[in-house]
């Protein structure tokens, strides 16, 4: 028997949970389907999330969901004040960024709880497959669903995006350790650029406490040239001239892997009764790899449009336009900037020169994908 339902959301990450909560609050009948047995776990994220006022200046036209502005303290592991960028030569520049480091396991479960409280059915340990207008569910809940609308919030290898005919864009491949007993700067989230240690990407240290951090490397496969990700991360931890001094001798408590979309928005965010949000839609800032904020904003928009569509107030086709209005420009710019930086990433000499030429303020603008602001500052006379 095929069960009819108004809205099926595939994937209970930040995008899917936000979409499910938003649509359910507006009266839609929603099922939220997640293949993981425990929503939010295993974690595949560094957890870095700028404070709400920083996010609002990053994506000024976006309406941030309340769950992105006011995160319960129990979901926040740590706070940082600075972002510090290291060039391949080991020179650093820093600028103020108020950051929260969230516990993704607790945060995703909090978001799923909100969706449940709004009236969504939550189906964990359940995998969805999509054929001919029917969602086949297997695992804890085995069923056939015929939804009026599907929101694909199923991450970087989205089956819904594939069903819509979107080509799989370029992705960053990431490996991250949670490390303890290390001597880090707990105030600073750090990024390290180097063709040697992180070809075509960067390595990071995201503090989780005084002597605890997520330490990772994210690269693009086309830059690897036969090198292996675990070797790169181990070398970064043990041998990097700056980071090695802080990390060497630390203990690895957890190992996480994951993919990050790196080529910006999918061509189609909506086709027929299918919508995409979050990583499934390529909603990740290409300059930083940060995807939580855009995923939640897109999830909110998807939930609103779907609910309005069900009450005949809005066409589903408007979804893509609404997303573009709220953060399309910033997302596109982040891809443009990344493409420019790609040229410099081919050689440490060029990368050193680029990072040396930028002031900390300009660097902050570039990280925020604000090209005109960065160039505007560059034109100002010195002194
Ligand atoms: C190593 C690493 C570090 C990162 N660090 C940061 C960071 O510090 N800050 C930041 O902002 N972003 C970071 N990101 C990116 C961030 O994790 C993502 O952008 C964010 O999780 C996107 O949310 P989402 O809801 O779109 O997708 P996801 O969080 O990936 O959720 C998708 C969900 O869909 C489920 N799913 C997939 N297929 C199916 C299926 N067929 N049936 C049922 N369920 C399915 C998955 O199990 C998953 O739970 C990082 C990514 C990686 C890999």
XYZ file of C-alpha atoms and ligand atoms in Angstrom:
436
model
C 0.000 0.000 0.000
C 1.252 3.490 -0.806
C 0.755 6.070 1.921
C -0.141 9.593 0.798
C 1.477 12.479 2.677
C 1.769 16.199 2.058
C 5.496 16.758 2.670
C 8.427 14.362 2.977
C 11.746 15.848 4.074
C 14.716 13.579 3.344
C 17.596 14.181 5.771
C 17.457 15.432 9.372
C 20.476 17.738 9.363
C 20.145 21.496 9.962
C 18.416 22.056 6.583
C 15.898 19.214 6.875
C 15.003 19.791 10.533
C 14.481 23.515 9.917
C 12.364 22.837 6.816
C 10.272 20.248 8.685
C 9.706 22.527 11.680
C 8.781 25.508 9.497
C 6.329 23.572 7.296
C 4.753 21.732 10.254
C 4.277 24.967 12.218
C 2.305 26.284 9.240
C -0.036 23.304 9.342
C 1.560 20.963 6.789
C 1.587 17.212 7.355
C 5.328 16.417 7.411
C 7.498 13.285 7.681
C 11.212 13.832 8.398
C 13.235 10.829 7.215
C 16.792 10.201 8.461
C 18.976 7.201 7.715
C 21.138 7.647 10.844
C 19.897 5.707 13.865
C 20.808 8.637 16.058
C 20.062 12.047 14.553
C 23.243 14.160 14.582
C 25.577 11.214 15.101
C 28.157 10.387 13.903
C 29.188 14.025 13.678
C 30.739 15.134 10.376
C 31.421 18.784 11.111
C 33.812 21.223 12.795
C 30.842 22.919 14.448
C 32.050 26.493 13.887
C 29.194 28.963 13.638
C 29.619 32.747 13.773
C 27.419 34.591 16.281
C 24.099 35.859 14.903
C 25.273 39.461 14.356
C 28.272 38.183 12.357
C 25.975 35.976 10.278
C 23.625 38.847 9.619
C 26.452 40.932 8.170
C 27.634 37.917 6.147
C 24.186 37.397 4.583
C 22.434 40.724 5.254
C 19.240 39.997 3.294
C 18.631 36.597 4.903
C 16.038 36.110 7.630
C 17.858 33.944 10.150
C 15.705 31.261 11.795
C 15.336 31.794 15.519
C 17.138 28.465 16.073
C 20.217 29.958 14.393
C 20.085 33.161 16.435
C 19.352 31.729 19.885
C 21.124 28.414 20.237
C 20.633 26.757 23.641
C 23.794 26.965 25.738
C 23.811 23.170 26.140
C 24.490 22.890 22.382
C 27.463 25.306 22.524
C 30.790 23.752 23.459
C 32.968 26.836 23.251
C 33.207 30.439 22.048
C 35.975 32.101 20.043
C 36.779 35.775 19.433
C 39.193 35.712 16.525
C 39.796 34.202 13.157
C 43.478 33.731 12.325
C 44.765 32.932 8.847
C 48.210 31.419 8.241
C 50.023 31.727 4.933
C 52.213 28.849 3.696
C 55.283 30.700 5.029
C 53.777 30.647 8.544
C 52.932 34.386 8.694
C 49.554 35.030 10.302
C 46.903 37.718 10.216
C 43.901 37.857 12.473
C 40.622 39.724 12.706
C 37.764 39.683 15.190
C 34.952 37.185 14.542
C 32.689 36.212 17.422
C 32.164 32.479 16.993
C 30.243 29.663 18.631
C 31.391 26.075 18.360
C 28.311 23.898 18.442
C 28.014 20.278 19.460
C 26.403 19.028 16.236
C 25.067 15.901 17.902
C 23.183 17.968 20.486
C 22.295 20.741 18.019
C 20.816 18.483 15.307
C 18.808 16.646 17.964
C 17.573 19.953 19.337
C 16.461 20.928 15.809
C 14.747 17.546 15.331
C 13.011 18.009 18.701
C 11.728 21.382 17.483
C 10.404 19.737 14.301
C 8.697 17.017 16.368
C 7.164 19.594 18.695
C 5.824 21.474 15.668
C 4.009 18.287 14.618
C 6.386 16.573 12.157
C 6.695 12.772 12.210
C 10.345 11.855 12.799
C 11.575 8.646 11.163
C 15.187 7.884 12.222
C 17.144 4.796 11.101
C 15.198 4.959 7.846
C 16.742 5.276 4.393
C 14.814 6.856 1.539
C 15.079 5.957 -2.138
C 13.168 7.835 -4.854
C 11.618 6.119 -7.870
C 8.802 7.269 -10.119
C 7.227 9.696 -7.681
C 7.366 7.274 -4.754
C 9.693 7.321 -1.738
C 10.697 3.825 -0.733
C 11.569 3.749 2.947
C 13.672 0.937 4.359
C 15.142 0.287 7.790
C 13.226 1.019 10.980
C 10.219 2.255 8.996
C 9.541 0.260 5.829
C 6.891 1.901 3.711
C 6.059 3.427 0.371
C 5.206 7.128 0.530
C 3.699 9.265 -2.205
C 4.359 12.818 -1.021
C 2.799 15.856 -2.650
C 6.165 17.576 -2.151
C 9.670 16.288 -1.316
C 12.331 18.493 0.256
C 15.746 16.979 -0.452
C 17.925 17.958 2.507
C 19.976 14.808 2.159
C 23.463 16.234 2.109
C 26.257 16.386 -0.465
C 25.408 13.095 -2.216
C 21.712 13.933 -2.488
C 19.532 11.343 -4.203
C 16.877 14.020 -4.719
C 19.313 16.349 -6.500
C 20.313 13.466 -8.767
C 16.640 12.693 -9.485
C 16.241 16.338 -10.536
C 19.016 15.933 -13.098
C 21.560 18.192 -11.387
C 25.151 17.295 -12.243
C 27.253 16.391 -9.176
C 29.428 19.484 -8.609
C 32.960 19.570 -7.244
C 33.298 18.558 -3.589
C 35.921 19.042 -0.944
C 36.954 15.909 0.917
C 37.588 16.408 4.613
C 39.179 14.501 7.440
C 39.004 15.796 10.992
C 40.320 14.688 14.384
C 38.943 15.703 17.728
C 42.194 16.164 19.638
C 42.876 16.491 23.360
C 45.895 17.474 25.420
C 47.120 20.086 22.945
C 48.405 23.636 23.408
C 46.143 25.764 21.253
C 44.914 29.348 21.395
C 41.359 28.799 22.713
C 40.282 32.258 21.474
C 41.023 31.729 17.790
C 39.586 29.616 14.991
C 42.579 29.106 12.697
C 42.932 28.372 8.974
C 46.214 27.235 7.431
C 46.866 27.538 3.701
C 49.607 25.444 2.135
C 49.931 23.521 -1.132
C 52.019 21.033 0.805
C 49.759 20.312 3.803
C 46.314 21.129 2.336
C 46.451 21.207 -1.487
C 43.478 23.066 -2.985
C 41.945 23.714 0.420
C 43.056 24.464 3.943
C 43.707 22.923 7.320
C 41.937 24.169 10.442
C 42.010 24.218 14.214
C 38.629 24.924 15.823
C 38.969 25.110 19.613
C 36.492 23.163 21.721
C 38.099 24.215 24.998
C 41.458 25.149 26.514
C 43.262 22.009 25.328
C 40.671 20.397 23.051
C 40.000 21.112 19.357
C 38.665 19.878 16.052
C 41.694 19.674 13.772
C 41.059 18.977 10.131
C 42.100 19.199 6.553
C 39.811 19.751 3.571
C 41.113 19.485 0.025
C 39.825 18.906 -3.473
C 40.527 15.556 -5.099
C 41.913 17.223 -8.238
C 44.766 18.721 -6.150
C 45.740 15.534 -4.293
C 48.153 14.161 -6.928
C 48.319 10.712 -5.346
C 48.596 11.943 -1.760
C 46.269 10.458 0.873
C 44.121 12.538 3.209
C 45.144 10.713 6.442
C 48.814 11.265 5.545
C 48.172 14.978 4.970
C 46.394 15.409 8.305
C 49.000 13.410 10.224
C 51.762 15.488 8.649
C 49.905 18.695 9.531
C 49.575 17.555 13.149
C 53.173 16.383 13.515
C 55.241 18.473 11.134
C 53.597 21.809 10.352
C 56.068 24.466 11.545
C 53.387 26.390 13.506
C 50.519 23.945 14.134
C 52.850 21.009 14.803
C 54.224 22.738 17.903
C 50.695 22.967 19.347
C 49.354 19.589 18.262
C 52.261 17.160 18.310
C 51.869 14.675 21.177
C 48.121 15.294 21.512
C 45.629 12.435 21.631
C 43.020 11.761 18.941
C 39.609 11.135 20.538
C 37.552 10.843 17.350
C 38.034 10.643 13.586
C 35.468 12.214 11.237
C 35.213 12.220 7.471
C 32.896 14.031 5.140
C 32.304 15.866 1.904
C 31.667 19.565 1.386
C 30.071 20.898 -1.820
C 32.537 23.354 -3.347
C 30.979 24.717 -6.519
C 28.066 26.782 -5.284
C 24.362 26.425 -5.875
C 22.919 23.479 -7.793
C 21.501 24.528 -11.158
C 17.931 23.546 -10.230
C 16.696 24.031 -6.668
C 13.190 23.017 -7.688
C 11.785 20.710 -10.307
C 8.177 19.525 -10.367
C 7.387 18.637 -6.725
C 11.047 18.327 -5.626
C 12.991 21.029 -3.735
C 16.573 21.083 -2.462
C 18.068 22.780 0.608
C 21.452 22.849 2.327
C 24.395 20.725 1.169
C 22.042 18.880 -1.205
C 21.628 22.209 -3.019
C 25.296 23.255 -2.800
C 24.467 25.870 -0.138
C 27.967 26.141 1.325
C 30.140 29.270 1.350
C 33.018 28.331 -0.952
C 35.443 30.660 0.857
C 35.113 28.917 4.214
C 33.292 25.608 3.710
C 30.727 26.814 6.258
C 27.324 25.366 5.445
C 25.236 25.344 8.639
C 23.851 28.915 8.325
C 22.852 28.680 4.646
C 21.370 25.205 5.221
C 19.113 26.571 7.956
C 18.081 29.681 6.020
C 17.301 27.564 2.924
C 15.432 25.048 5.103
C 13.333 27.860 6.545
C 12.527 29.208 3.066
C 11.675 25.716 1.763
C 9.319 25.104 4.702
C 7.594 28.448 4.161
C 7.187 28.042 0.392
C 5.912 24.468 0.704
C 3.325 25.415 3.337
C 2.203 28.421 1.273
C 1.963 26.209 -1.812
C -0.241 23.698 0.005
C -2.656 26.481 0.878
C -2.560 27.689 -2.756
C -0.781 30.933 -1.894
C 2.551 30.414 -3.648
C 3.952 28.456 -6.578
C 6.805 26.061 -5.805
C 8.713 27.728 -8.658
C 9.163 30.776 -6.420
C 11.463 28.831 -4.083
C 14.585 29.295 -6.210
C 13.909 33.029 -6.481
C 13.370 33.390 -2.716
C 16.685 31.637 -2.006
C 18.478 33.850 -4.523
C 17.025 36.945 -2.893
C 18.186 35.975 0.586
C 21.730 34.727 -0.068
C 22.245 33.919 -3.769
C 24.582 36.838 -4.383
C 26.843 36.040 -1.425
C 26.991 32.362 -2.396
C 27.876 33.180 -6.024
C 30.545 35.626 -4.911
C 32.103 33.091 -2.581
C 32.523 30.784 -5.589
C 34.028 33.608 -7.678
C 36.508 34.407 -4.910
C 37.403 30.759 -4.480
C 38.107 30.503 -8.203
C 40.434 33.510 -7.979
C 42.188 32.063 -4.934
C 42.485 28.708 -6.767
C 45.053 30.291 -9.060
C 47.165 31.368 -6.079
C 46.701 27.982 -4.392
C 48.718 26.324 -7.132
C 51.915 27.764 -5.642
C 52.865 28.653 -2.080
C 54.829 31.638 -3.413
C 51.684 33.158 -4.961
C 49.619 32.355 -1.869
C 52.219 34.020 0.374
C 52.131 37.114 -1.844
C 48.317 37.233 -1.885
C 47.950 36.885 1.876
C 50.765 39.395 2.495
C 49.006 41.941 0.260
C 45.706 41.797 2.162
C 45.161 43.704 5.392
C 43.286 41.864 8.162
C 40.130 43.872 7.306
C 40.415 42.968 3.632
C 40.952 39.353 4.580
C 37.779 39.404 6.647
C 35.902 40.879 3.663
C 37.250 38.183 1.357
C 36.295 35.435 3.811
C 32.811 36.965 3.876
C 32.702 36.950 0.071
C 32.445 40.736 0.013
C 34.530 41.490 -3.075
C 33.553 45.149 -3.513
C 34.189 45.876 0.161
C 37.592 44.238 -0.066
C 38.493 46.190 -3.193
C 37.071 49.387 -1.709
C 39.355 49.094 1.298
C 42.256 48.387 -1.058
C 41.623 51.678 -2.854
C 41.708 53.739 0.325
C 44.960 55.666 0.766
C 47.187 54.378 3.535
C 47.623 56.320 6.779
C 34.638 17.688 8.201
C 33.619 18.775 8.020
C 33.691 19.914 8.811
C 32.733 20.933 8.654
N 32.809 22.015 9.479
C 31.876 22.990 9.378
C 31.895 24.089 10.273
O 32.755 24.185 11.157
N 30.927 25.042 10.148
C 29.948 24.959 9.175
O 29.091 25.862 9.093
N 29.908 23.917 8.323
C 30.831 22.927 8.406
N 30.767 21.854 7.574
C 29.656 21.785 6.609
C 28.369 21.414 7.342
O 28.569 20.246 8.098
C 27.234 21.196 6.337
O 27.204 22.266 5.426
C 25.875 21.094 7.053
O 25.830 19.958 7.871
C 24.757 21.033 6.012
O 23.536 20.672 6.609
P 22.469 19.829 5.781
O 21.296 19.673 6.663
O 22.297 20.404 4.438
O 23.175 18.425 5.508
P 23.686 17.316 6.520
O 24.032 17.890 7.826
O 24.716 16.546 5.768
O 22.408 16.386 6.728
C 21.947 15.546 5.702
C 21.296 14.348 6.355
O 20.659 13.566 5.351
C 20.788 12.208 5.715
N 20.582 11.407 4.501
C 21.349 11.396 3.382
N 20.817 10.556 2.464
C 19.700 10.031 3.025
C 18.723 9.092 2.560
N 18.792 8.535 1.343
N 17.706 8.769 3.394
C 17.612 9.333 4.637
N 18.515 10.215 5.123
C 19.536 10.565 4.317
C 22.206 12.117 6.273
O 22.365 10.993 7.101
C 22.313 13.433 7.038
O 21.971 13.297 8.393
C 31.701 20.821 7.686
C 31.632 19.675 6.888
C 32.575 18.662 7.051
C 32.465 17.440 6.188
